[in-house]
Coordinates of C-alpha atoms in Angstrom, one line a residue:
M1308 CA 0.0 -0.1 -0.2
A1309 CA 2.7 2.4 1.0
S1310 CA 5.1 1.9 -2.0
A1311 CA 1.8 2.2 -4.2
T1312 CA 1.2 5.5 -2.7
I1313 CA 4.6 6.8 -3.1
K1314 CA 4.5 5.6 -6.6
S1315 CA 1.1 7.5 -7.3
G1316 CA 2.7 10.6 -5.8
V1317 CA 5.6 10.5 -8.1
E1318 CA 3.6 9.9 -11.2
K1319 CA 1.4 13.0 -10.3
V1320 CA 4.7 15.1 -10.0
M1321 CA 6.0 13.9 -13.2
D1322 CA 2.7 14.6 -15.2
K1323 CA 2.8 17.9 -13.4
L1324 CA 6.2 18.8 -14.8
S1325 CA 5.2 17.2 -18.2
L1326 CA 8.9 16.1 -18.7
G1327 CA 9.7 16.0 -22.2
D1328 CA 7.3 18.6 -23.5
S1329 CA 7.7 21.4 -20.9
T1330 CA 10.4 23.1 -23.0
K1331 CA 8.8 23.0 -26.2
E1332 CA 7.1 26.2 -27.6
P1333 CA 3.5 25.5 -28.3
S1334 CA 2.4 25.2 -31.8
A1335 CA 0.6 28.3 -33.7
E1336 CA -2.5 26.2 -33.8
D1337 CA -2.4 25.4 -30.2
V1338 CA -2.0 29.0 -29.2
Q1339 CA -4.8 30.3 -31.8
A1340 CA -7.3 27.5 -30.2
L1341 CA -6.5 28.6 -26.7
R1342 CA -6.6 32.4 -27.9
S1343 CA -10.1 31.9 -29.2
K1344 CA -11.4 30.6 -26.0
F1345 CA -10.4 33.8 -24.2
D1346 CA -11.3 36.2 -27.2
A1347 CA -14.7 34.3 -26.9
V1348 CA -15.3 35.7 -23.3
G1349 CA -13.9 39.1 -23.9
Q1350 CA -10.4 38.2 -22.5
G1351 CA -8.3 38.4 -25.6
H1352 CA -6.1 41.0 -24.1
L1353 CA -4.0 38.4 -22.2
F1354 CA -2.4 37.7 -25.5
T1355 CA -1.3 41.2 -26.1
F1356 CA 2.2 40.8 -25.6
W1357 CA 2.6 37.1 -26.8
D1358 CA 4.4 37.6 -30.1
D1359 CA 7.5 39.5 -28.2
L1360 CA 7.8 36.9 -25.7
P1361 CA 10.9 34.7 -25.4
S1362 CA 10.3 31.0 -26.3
A1363 CA 10.8 30.0 -22.8
E1364 CA 8.1 32.3 -21.3
K1365 CA 5.4 31.2 -24.1
V1366 CA 5.9 27.9 -22.6
V1367 CA 5.2 28.8 -19.1
F1368 CA 2.6 31.2 -20.0
F1369 CA 0.7 28.9 -22.2
E1370 CA 0.8 26.3 -19.4
Q1371 CA -0.7 28.6 -17.0
L1372 CA -3.4 30.0 -19.4
S1373 CA -4.3 26.2 -20.3
K1374 CA -5.1 25.4 -16.8
F1375 CA -7.8 27.8 -16.7
D1376 CA -11.6 27.6 -17.7
P1377 CA -12.3 31.0 -19.6
E1378 CA -16.0 30.5 -19.5
R1379 CA -16.0 29.5 -15.8
I1380 CA -14.0 32.6 -15.0
A1381 CA -16.1 34.9 -17.1
K1382 CA -19.4 33.6 -15.3
L1383 CA -17.5 34.0 -12.0
S1384 CA -16.5 37.5 -12.7
E1385 CA -20.0 38.5 -14.1
E1386 CA -21.5 37.2 -10.8
A1387 CA -19.0 39.0 -8.8
L1388 CA -19.2 42.4 -10.2
N1389 CA -22.9 42.2 -10.8
P1390 CA -24.2 40.7 -7.6
P1391 CA -28.0 40.2 -7.2
P1392 CA -29.8 42.4 -4.8
P1393 CA -29.4 41.9 -1.3
A1394 CA -31.7 39.1 0.2
E1395 CA -34.5 39.9 2.7
T1396 CA -33.2 39.9 6.2
P1397 CA -32.7 36.1 7.1
T1398 CA -34.2 34.4 9.9
V1399 CA -31.9 33.2 12.4
E1400 CA -32.1 30.5 15.2
P1401 CA -29.7 28.4 17.2
L1402 CA -29.1 24.9 16.1
P1403 CA -31.6 22.6 17.5
E1404 CA -30.3 20.5 20.6
A1405 CA -30.7 17.4 18.7
A1406 CA -27.8 18.4 16.4
T1407 CA -25.6 19.8 19.2
A1408 CA -23.5 18.6 22.1
S1409 CA -21.2 20.6 24.6
I1410 CA -18.1 19.2 26.2
L1411 CA -19.0 21.9 29.1
D1412 CA -22.0 20.1 30.2
S1413 CA -22.2 16.7 28.6
P1414 CA -22.1 13.7 31.3
E1415 CA -18.7 12.4 31.5
S1416 CA -20.2 8.9 30.6
S1417 CA -20.9 10.4 27.0
I1418 CA -17.7 12.0 26.5
K1419 CA -15.9 8.5 27.4
A1420 CA -18.3 6.8 24.9
W1421 CA -17.3 9.2 22.3
Y1422 CA -13.5 8.8 23.2
D1423 CA -13.5 5.2 23.1
L1424 CA -15.5 4.9 19.8
G1425 CA -13.2 7.5 18.4
L1426 CA -10.0 5.4 19.3
E1427 CA -11.7 2.3 17.9
L1428 CA -12.2 3.9 14.6
I1429 CA -8.7 5.3 14.4
G1430 CA -7.7 1.7 15.5
K1431 CA -9.2 0.2 12.4
N1432 CA -7.1 2.7 10.1
E1433 CA -10.5 4.5 9.2
V1434 CA -9.4 8.1 10.1
A1435 CA -7.6 10.5 8.3
V1436 CA -6.6 14.2 8.9
V1437 CA -6.7 17.1 6.4
L1438 CA -4.7 20.2 7.3
M1439 CA -5.3 23.5 5.7
A1440 CA -1.9 25.0 5.6
G1441 CA -1.9 27.5 2.7
G1442 CA -1.0 30.5 4.3
Q1443 CA 2.1 32.4 4.7
G1444 CA 3.2 34.1 8.1
T1445 CA 3.3 37.4 6.8
R1446 CA 1.3 39.1 9.3
L1447 CA 3.8 37.5 11.8
G1448 CA 6.5 39.1 10.2
S1449 CA 7.7 35.9 8.3
S1450 CA 7.6 34.8 4.7
A1451 CA 7.7 30.9 5.6
P1452 CA 4.5 29.0 5.9
K1453 CA 2.6 29.7 9.0
G1454 CA 2.9 26.1 10.3
C1455 CA 6.5 26.6 10.5
F1456 CA 6.1 29.2 13.0
N1457 CA 7.5 29.0 16.5
V1458 CA 5.3 30.7 19.1
G1459 CA 8.2 30.8 21.5
L1460 CA 7.4 27.7 23.7
P1461 CA 10.2 26.1 25.7
S1462 CA 10.7 23.4 23.2
K1463 CA 10.8 25.7 20.3
K1464 CA 8.6 23.7 18.4
S1465 CA 6.8 24.9 15.4
L1466 CA 2.8 24.6 15.0
F1467 CA 3.7 21.8 12.3
Q1468 CA 5.7 19.6 14.9
L1469 CA 3.2 20.0 17.6
Q1470 CA 0.4 18.8 15.3
A1471 CA 2.4 16.0 14.1
E1472 CA 3.2 14.7 17.7
R1473 CA -0.2 14.8 18.6
I1474 CA -1.0 12.5 15.4
Y1475 CA 1.8 10.4 16.5
K1476 CA 0.4 10.1 20.1
V1477 CA -3.2 9.5 19.0
Q1478 CA -1.9 6.6 16.7
E1479 CA -0.2 5.1 20.1
L1480 CA -3.3 5.5 22.0
A1481 CA -5.5 3.9 19.5
A1482 CA -2.9 1.1 18.9
K1483 CA -3.0 0.2 22.5
K1484 CA -6.7 0.3 22.7
V1485 CA -7.3 -2.2 19.8
S1486 CA -4.3 -4.0 20.8
K1487 CA -2.4 -3.5 17.5
S1488 CA 1.3 -3.0 17.2
A1489 CA 0.7 0.1 15.0
V1490 CA -2.1 2.3 13.6
V1491 CA -2.0 4.9 10.8
V1492 CA -3.6 8.1 10.6
P1493 CA -2.6 9.7 7.3
W1494 CA -2.0 13.4 7.1
Y1495 CA -2.9 15.4 4.0
V1496 CA -1.2 18.7 4.1
M1497 CA -2.8 21.2 1.8
T1498 CA -0.5 23.9 0.7
S1499 CA -0.9 26.9 -1.5
G1500 CA 1.5 27.6 -4.6
P1501 CA 3.9 29.8 -2.7
T1502 CA 4.1 27.4 0.4
R1503 CA 4.3 24.1 -1.4
G1504 CA 8.0 23.9 -1.9
P1505 CA 9.0 25.4 1.6
T1506 CA 6.4 23.3 3.5
Q1507 CA 7.7 20.0 2.0
K1508 CA 11.3 21.1 2.7
F1509 CA 10.6 21.8 6.2
F1510 CA 9.0 18.2 6.8
E1511 CA 11.9 16.6 5.0
E1512 CA 14.4 18.4 7.1
N1513 CA 12.6 17.5 10.3
N1514 CA 12.3 13.9 9.4
Y1515 CA 8.5 14.3 9.2
F1516 CA 8.4 14.9 13.0
G1517 CA 8.8 11.2 13.5
L1518 CA 5.7 10.1 11.4
K1519 CA 6.3 8.0 8.4
K1520 CA 6.9 9.7 5.1
E1521 CA 4.4 7.6 3.3
N1522 CA 1.6 8.6 5.5
V1523 CA 2.2 12.4 5.0
L1524 CA 0.9 13.7 1.7
F1525 CA 1.0 17.3 0.1
F1526 CA -1.3 18.7 -2.1
E1527 CA -2.1 22.2 -3.2
Q1528 CA -5.4 24.4 -3.1
G1529 CA -6.2 25.9 -6.5
V1530 CA -5.9 29.6 -7.8
L1531 CA -8.2 31.9 -9.7
P1532 CA -7.2 34.8 -11.8
C1533 CA -7.4 38.3 -10.2
I1534 CA -10.1 40.5 -12.0
S1535 CA -10.1 44.2 -12.4
N1536 CA -13.0 46.4 -11.5
D1537 CA -14.3 46.3 -15.2
G1538 CA -14.1 42.6 -15.5
K1539 CA -10.8 41.9 -17.2
I1540 CA -8.6 39.2 -16.1
L1541 CA -5.2 41.0 -15.0
L1542 CA -1.9 40.5 -15.9
E1543 CA 1.1 40.4 -13.4
S1544 CA 3.7 40.6 -16.1
K1545 CA 3.7 40.4 -19.7
S1546 CA 3.9 36.7 -19.6
K1547 CA 1.8 35.8 -16.3
V1548 CA -1.7 36.2 -15.0
A1549 CA -2.1 37.7 -11.7
V1550 CA -3.8 34.9 -9.5
A1551 CA -4.8 34.4 -5.9
P1552 CA -5.5 31.2 -3.9
D1553 CA -9.2 30.2 -4.2
G1554 CA -9.7 30.6 -0.4
N1555 CA -10.1 27.6 2.2
G1556 CA -13.1 26.4 0.3
G1557 CA -10.9 25.5 -2.3
I1558 CA -10.2 22.6 -0.4
Y1559 CA -13.2 20.5 -1.8
R1560 CA -12.0 21.0 -5.5
A1561 CA -8.3 20.1 -4.4
L1562 CA -9.5 17.0 -2.7
I1563 CA -11.1 15.4 -5.8
D1564 CA -8.0 14.2 -7.8
Q1565 CA -5.2 14.9 -5.2
V1566 CA -6.6 13.1 -2.2
I1567 CA -9.7 11.0 -2.2
P1568 CA -8.4 8.4 -4.5
D1569 CA -5.6 7.8 -1.8
M1570 CA -8.2 8.0 1.1
K1571 CA -10.2 5.1 -1.1
A1572 CA -7.1 3.1 -1.4
R1573 CA -6.7 3.1 2.6
G1574 CA -10.0 2.4 3.5
I1575 CA -10.6 5.9 4.9
K1576 CA -14.2 6.7 6.3
H1577 CA -13.9 9.5 8.7
V1578 CA -12.0 13.0 8.1
H1579 CA -10.8 15.5 10.5
A1580 CA -10.1 18.9 8.8
Y1581 CA -8.7 21.9 10.4
C1582 CA -6.6 25.2 10.0
V1583 CA -2.9 25.2 10.8
D1584 CA -3.0 28.5 12.8
N1585 CA -4.4 26.9 16.2
S1586 CA -1.4 26.0 18.7
L1587 CA -4.3 23.9 20.7
V1588 CA -5.9 22.0 17.9
K1589 CA -6.6 18.2 19.0
V1590 CA -5.7 16.6 15.7
A1591 CA -7.9 13.6 15.1
D1592 CA -9.6 14.0 18.2
P1593 CA -11.2 10.8 19.3
V1594 CA -13.9 12.6 21.0
F1595 CA -15.1 14.6 18.1
I1596 CA -14.6 11.5 15.7
G1597 CA -16.8 9.4 18.0
F1598 CA -19.5 12.2 18.6
S1599 CA -19.8 12.6 14.7
A1600 CA -19.8 8.8 14.0
S1601 CA -22.2 8.0 16.7
K1602 CA -24.8 10.7 15.2
D1603 CA -24.0 9.1 11.7
V1604 CA -23.7 12.7 10.5
D1605 CA -22.0 13.5 7.1
L1606 CA -20.5 17.0 8.2
A1607 CA -20.0 18.0 11.9
T1608 CA -18.2 21.3 13.5
K1609 CA -16.4 22.4 16.5
V1610 CA -17.3 25.4 18.1
V1611 CA -16.2 27.3 21.2
R1612 CA -18.4 29.6 23.2
K1613 CA -18.5 33.3 22.1
R1614 CA -16.5 35.3 24.6
N1615 CA -19.1 38.2 24.5
A1616 CA -21.9 39.7 22.4
T1617 CA -19.2 42.2 20.5
E1618 CA -16.5 39.2 19.7
S1619 CA -15.9 39.4 16.0
V1620 CA -16.3 35.9 15.1
G1621 CA -18.7 34.0 12.7
L1622 CA -21.4 32.1 14.3
I1623 CA -22.8 28.6 13.4
L1624 CA -26.5 28.6 13.4
L1625 CA -29.7 27.9 11.3
K1626 CA -30.1 30.5 8.5
N1627 CA -33.4 30.3 7.0
G1628 CA -33.8 26.9 8.4
K1629 CA -30.5 25.5 7.2
P1630 CA -27.0 25.1 8.9
D1631 CA -24.7 28.1 7.9
V1632 CA -22.2 30.5 9.2
V1633 CA -23.2 34.2 9.8
E1634 CA -20.6 36.5 10.1
Y1635 CA -20.6 39.1 13.0
S1636 CA -21.3 42.0 10.7
E1637 CA -24.3 40.4 9.3
I1638 CA -25.9 40.2 12.9
D1639 CA -27.6 43.4 14.5
K1640 CA -27.0 44.1 17.9
E1641 CA -30.0 43.1 19.5
T1642 CA -29.6 39.5 18.1
A1643 CA -25.9 39.5 19.2
E1644 CA -26.8 40.4 22.7
A1645 CA -29.9 38.2 23.0
K1646 CA -29.8 35.6 26.1
D1647 CA -30.4 31.7 25.8
A1648 CA -34.1 31.1 27.0
K1649 CA -32.9 28.2 29.4
N1650 CA -29.9 30.0 30.8
K1651 CA -30.0 33.9 31.1
Q1652 CA -26.1 33.8 31.8
I1653 CA -25.2 32.9 28.4
L1654 CA -25.8 34.3 24.8
K1655 CA -28.5 32.7 22.6
F1656 CA -26.1 32.8 19.8
R1657 CA -22.7 31.7 21.1
A1658 CA -21.4 28.9 18.7
A1659 CA -18.4 30.5 17.4
N1660 CA -16.7 29.0 14.4
I1661 CA -13.0 27.7 14.6
V1662 CA -12.9 26.1 11.1
N1663 CA -12.7 22.6 12.7
H1664 CA -14.6 20.0 10.7
Y1665 CA -15.6 16.3 10.5
Y1666 CA -16.5 14.6 7.1
T1667 CA -17.5 11.2 6.1
T1668 CA -15.7 9.9 2.9
R1669 CA -19.0 9.1 1.7
F1670 CA -20.1 12.7 1.6
L1671 CA -16.4 13.7 0.0
D1672 CA -17.4 11.4 -2.8
T1673 CA -19.9 13.6 -3.9
I1674 CA -17.8 16.8 -4.3
P1675 CA -18.1 16.8 -8.2
D1676 CA -22.0 16.8 -7.9
W1677 CA -21.9 20.3 -6.1
V1678 CA -18.4 22.0 -6.3
D1679 CA -19.0 24.1 -9.3
S1680 CA -22.2 25.6 -7.8
L1681 CA -20.6 26.9 -4.5
P1682 CA -20.7 30.7 -4.3
H1683 CA -17.4 32.5 -4.9
H1684 CA -16.9 35.7 -2.4
V1685 CA -15.4 39.0 -3.4
A1686 CA -12.5 40.5 -1.8
K1687 CA -11.5 44.0 -3.1
K1688 CA -7.6 44.4 -3.3
K1689 CA -4.9 46.5 -4.3
I1690 CA -3.5 44.2 -7.0
P1691 CA -0.1 44.9 -8.9
Y1692 CA -0.6 44.6 -12.6
C1693 CA 0.9 45.0 -16.0
D1694 CA -0.8 47.9 -18.1
T1695 CA -1.7 46.2 -21.5
T1696 CA -1.2 49.4 -23.3
T1697 CA 2.2 50.3 -22.3
G1698 CA 3.7 47.0 -20.9
E1699 CA 4.5 49.0 -17.7
Q1700 CA 4.0 47.4 -14.3
H1701 CA 2.1 49.3 -11.6
K1702 CA 1.6 49.1 -7.7
P1703 CA -2.0 50.7 -7.2
E1704 CA -2.6 52.8 -4.1
K1705 CA -6.2 51.9 -4.0
P1706 CA -8.1 48.8 -4.7
N1707 CA -8.3 48.1 -8.4
G1708 CA -9.6 44.8 -8.8
I1709 CA -11.1 41.7 -6.9
K1710 CA -9.9 38.3 -5.6
L1711 CA -12.3 35.6 -5.6
E1712 CA -12.5 32.9 -2.8
Q1713 CA -14.5 30.3 -1.5
F1714 CA -15.2 29.4 2.1
V1715 CA -15.2 26.0 3.6
F1716 CA -18.4 26.6 5.2
D1717 CA -20.2 27.3 2.2
I1718 CA -21.4 23.7 1.9
F1719 CA -23.2 24.0 5.1
P1720 CA -26.5 25.1 3.9
R1721 CA -26.7 22.1 1.3
I1722 CA -26.3 19.6 4.4
P1723 CA -29.8 18.1 5.4
L1724 CA -30.1 19.1 9.2
E1725 CA -30.3 15.4 10.3
K1726 CA -26.8 14.9 8.7
F1727 CA -25.2 17.9 10.4
A1728 CA -24.0 18.3 13.9
C1729 CA -22.0 20.6 16.2
M1730 CA -19.9 20.1 19.2
E1731 CA -19.1 22.8 21.6
V1732 CA -15.5 22.6 23.4
K1733 CA -13.6 24.3 25.7
R1734 CA -11.6 27.3 24.5
E1735 CA -9.0 26.9 26.9
D1736 CA -8.2 23.4 25.9
E1737 CA -8.8 23.5 22.0
F1738 CA -8.6 27.1 20.5
S1739 CA -5.7 29.4 20.4
P1740 CA -5.4 31.1 17.1
L1741 CA -2.4 32.8 15.7
K1742 CA -3.5 35.7 13.5
N1743 CA -1.7 38.7 14.5
A1744 CA 1.9 39.8 15.0
A1745 CA 3.5 39.7 18.6
G1746 CA 2.6 42.6 21.1
T1747 CA -0.9 42.8 19.7
G1748 CA -2.1 41.2 22.7
E1749 CA -4.9 39.0 21.2
D1750 CA -4.5 35.9 19.0
D1751 CA -0.8 36.5 18.6
P1752 CA 2.5 34.5 19.4
D1753 CA 2.3 35.5 23.2
T1754 CA -1.2 34.2 23.6
S1755 CA -0.7 31.1 21.8
K1756 CA 2.4 30.4 24.0
R1757 CA 0.6 31.2 27.2
D1758 CA -2.6 29.2 26.3
V1759 CA -0.2 26.0 25.6
L1760 CA 1.6 26.7 28.9
N1761 CA -1.6 27.4 30.9
Q1762 CA -3.1 23.9 29.5
G1763 CA 0.1 21.9 30.4
K1764 CA -0.1 23.7 33.9
R1765 CA -3.6 22.6 34.4
W1766 CA -2.7 19.2 33.2
A1767 CA 0.3 18.7 35.6
E1768 CA -1.6 20.1 38.5
A1769 CA -4.3 17.8 38.0
A1770 CA -1.8 15.0 38.0
G1771 CA -0.7 16.1 41.3
A1772 CA 2.4 18.0 40.4
T1773 CA 3.1 21.7 42.2
I1774 CA 4.2 24.4 39.8
V1775 CA 6.5 27.1 41.2
S1776 CA 7.9 30.1 39.4
E1777 CA 8.6 33.8 40.3
E1778 CA 6.4 34.8 37.6
P1779 CA 2.6 34.0 38.3
E1780 CA 1.7 33.4 34.9
T1781 CA 4.5 31.1 34.1
G1782 CA 3.3 27.5 33.0
V1783 CA 4.4 24.1 31.8
E1784 CA 4.7 22.7 28.1
V1785 CA 3.4 19.1 28.0
S1786 CA 4.9 17.4 24.9
P1787 CA 2.4 15.7 22.9
L1788 CA 4.4 12.6 22.8
I1789 CA 3.6 12.3 26.9
S1790 CA 0.1 13.2 26.7
Y1791 CA -2.6 13.9 23.9
G1792 CA -5.1 15.3 26.5
G1793 CA -3.9 15.3 29.9
E1794 CA -3.7 11.4 30.2
G1795 CA -0.8 9.5 31.4
L1796 CA 0.8 12.1 33.8
E1797 CA 0.8 10.1 36.8
F1798 CA 4.5 10.1 37.0
L1799 CA 4.1 14.0 38.1
K1800 CA 2.4 13.0 41.4
G1801 CA 4.4 14.8 44.2
R1802 CA 6.7 16.6 41.9
E1803 CA 7.9 20.0 42.1
I1804 CA 8.3 21.8 38.8
R1805 CA 10.0 25.1 38.2
G1806 CA 8.1 26.9 35.3
P1807 CA 8.5 27.8 32.6
A1808 CA 9.6 24.2 31.5
A1809 CA 8.9 21.8 28.9
I1810 CA 8.2 18.1 30.0
E1811 CA 9.3 15.9 27.1
K1812 CA 9.7 12.7 28.7
D1813 CA 8.5 10.9 31.8

C-alpha cells in the first residue's frame, strides 16, 4: 500500500512537470485555439504581448493559461461584479439541541463513550486528517509557511511539529486500545503555490517529525485569476496572469483528484479537517470523531463559546432553517446580545466558528456533484498589474480589482439538518488562533504560547504536581508525545516543577 502511494505521488509530480514537453514552444495552432477561447469571453487582451515573448516565457505562460476555464472565469467575474440585490433579512435561530452537544455540560459517560468509539475507529485505520496550511506568516513578520512558526515555547517546536506529535500520540493510544502494534492516521497537508516547496522542505529537514513519510501527503489548493474592476483578467507581467489562492473552500476541488483516491485506497471513512494556525488543536480528536460517527452525520463542526456579544467571530446557526455560518457584521446588536432562553447567563447565539470540521468520505465522494455551484466571495484588493497598453507594471494605491475565494463553510446549507452536527468545546483546551504579530495582545504568538503553557500547567497540577515560579503567569509545556489530552501524567504526582518548563519525557 505504502509503495503504491509513493509511486502514485511520483507519477503525479511527473505529470505536473510534463517532462519531455515542458520546454517545447506550443504550436501556432494550439496558441490560436487557446486564444480563441479567451477571445470568446472578452479576455483576448491576455495575449497582447505574446508575439514578443521569449520562447521559454511562452511555454510557461501557455501552461498557466491552459489550466484556466475561460467560460467559468467569465461567469464568476460577471456574478462577482454584478451581484443580485441583497436578500431579505434572514431568519436566524440556534441549531436545534438534537444536532448539538457540549463538552462543557455533557455527562462524563457520554464523553468517554465518544472517546472510546473514536479510538476504535482510529484503531481500524479508518480516520484521516486534512490540514489547511496554505497561508504564509506575513502578518507574523515571516515569509515562511505559517505552520513553520514557533510561538516561543520552551521546546521551540513549530505548529507543524506540535500537530505531528499529536497525530503520533493518538496513533499510539489507538493502537493500545485495539491491541495492535501500529495504527496509521494519514495526514494530508494542503498548501498553496508559494508554500508548497517550503512546506515539504521543512518536513523533510525535520524527518516528518517522527511520522512515516509515506503517511504524510502534500497537495495544493487551486488559484483563480485576479479580476479588474471592469471585469478583465489582470496580468501580473507580460507573461503571467495575476492569481490568488481560491480560499479555504478551495479544499473541496483540490481533494477530488489529489486526495480522495488515496483515502479510498486506504479504506478511510472519517476525516478531520482543520486550520494550521491553532496551537491547541486536537488533531484527529477521538471525542469529536466518536461524537460525529455516533450521530451518523456527514458533516460536523467544532465551536467554542463566544466570549461576549461584541466578539468579531462567525457564528454557526440555522439561517432560514439551514445550517450556516453568519458573520458578526451580519447580525444586529439586539440579536448579538440576546440571551439563551434556558440560561440567561449565556448568549443565545454563542457557537463561534473555529474552522474545525468532520466529514465522512461518503460525503466527500459527492464533491464533483456540487463543487461548481458553490458561491464565490469578493475581496476588493490592491493588485499589482501590467498595463496592456504600455507594458508597464504598476502598484496601485487603492483597490483596483477583486480576488475571488470560496469558504469551507459554503457547503453547510446544502447539508440536511439530520446529517449535520455541532460540538461545543472548551476554548482554553482547544482554540488559540495565531493571527496577529507579537505584541498585539490578542491571537498573537504571546497568547498562543500562554495558552499552551496554561494547559500544561492545568494538566500537571491535576496529576498532582506543584508548579513554582517567580512569575505568576508561568506555565508548563507538556509534549504531545507524553500526553494527548492530559492522560498518562501520573508520574508527575508529588513533583515540584519550576516554570517555565518543557516536559518531554516521563
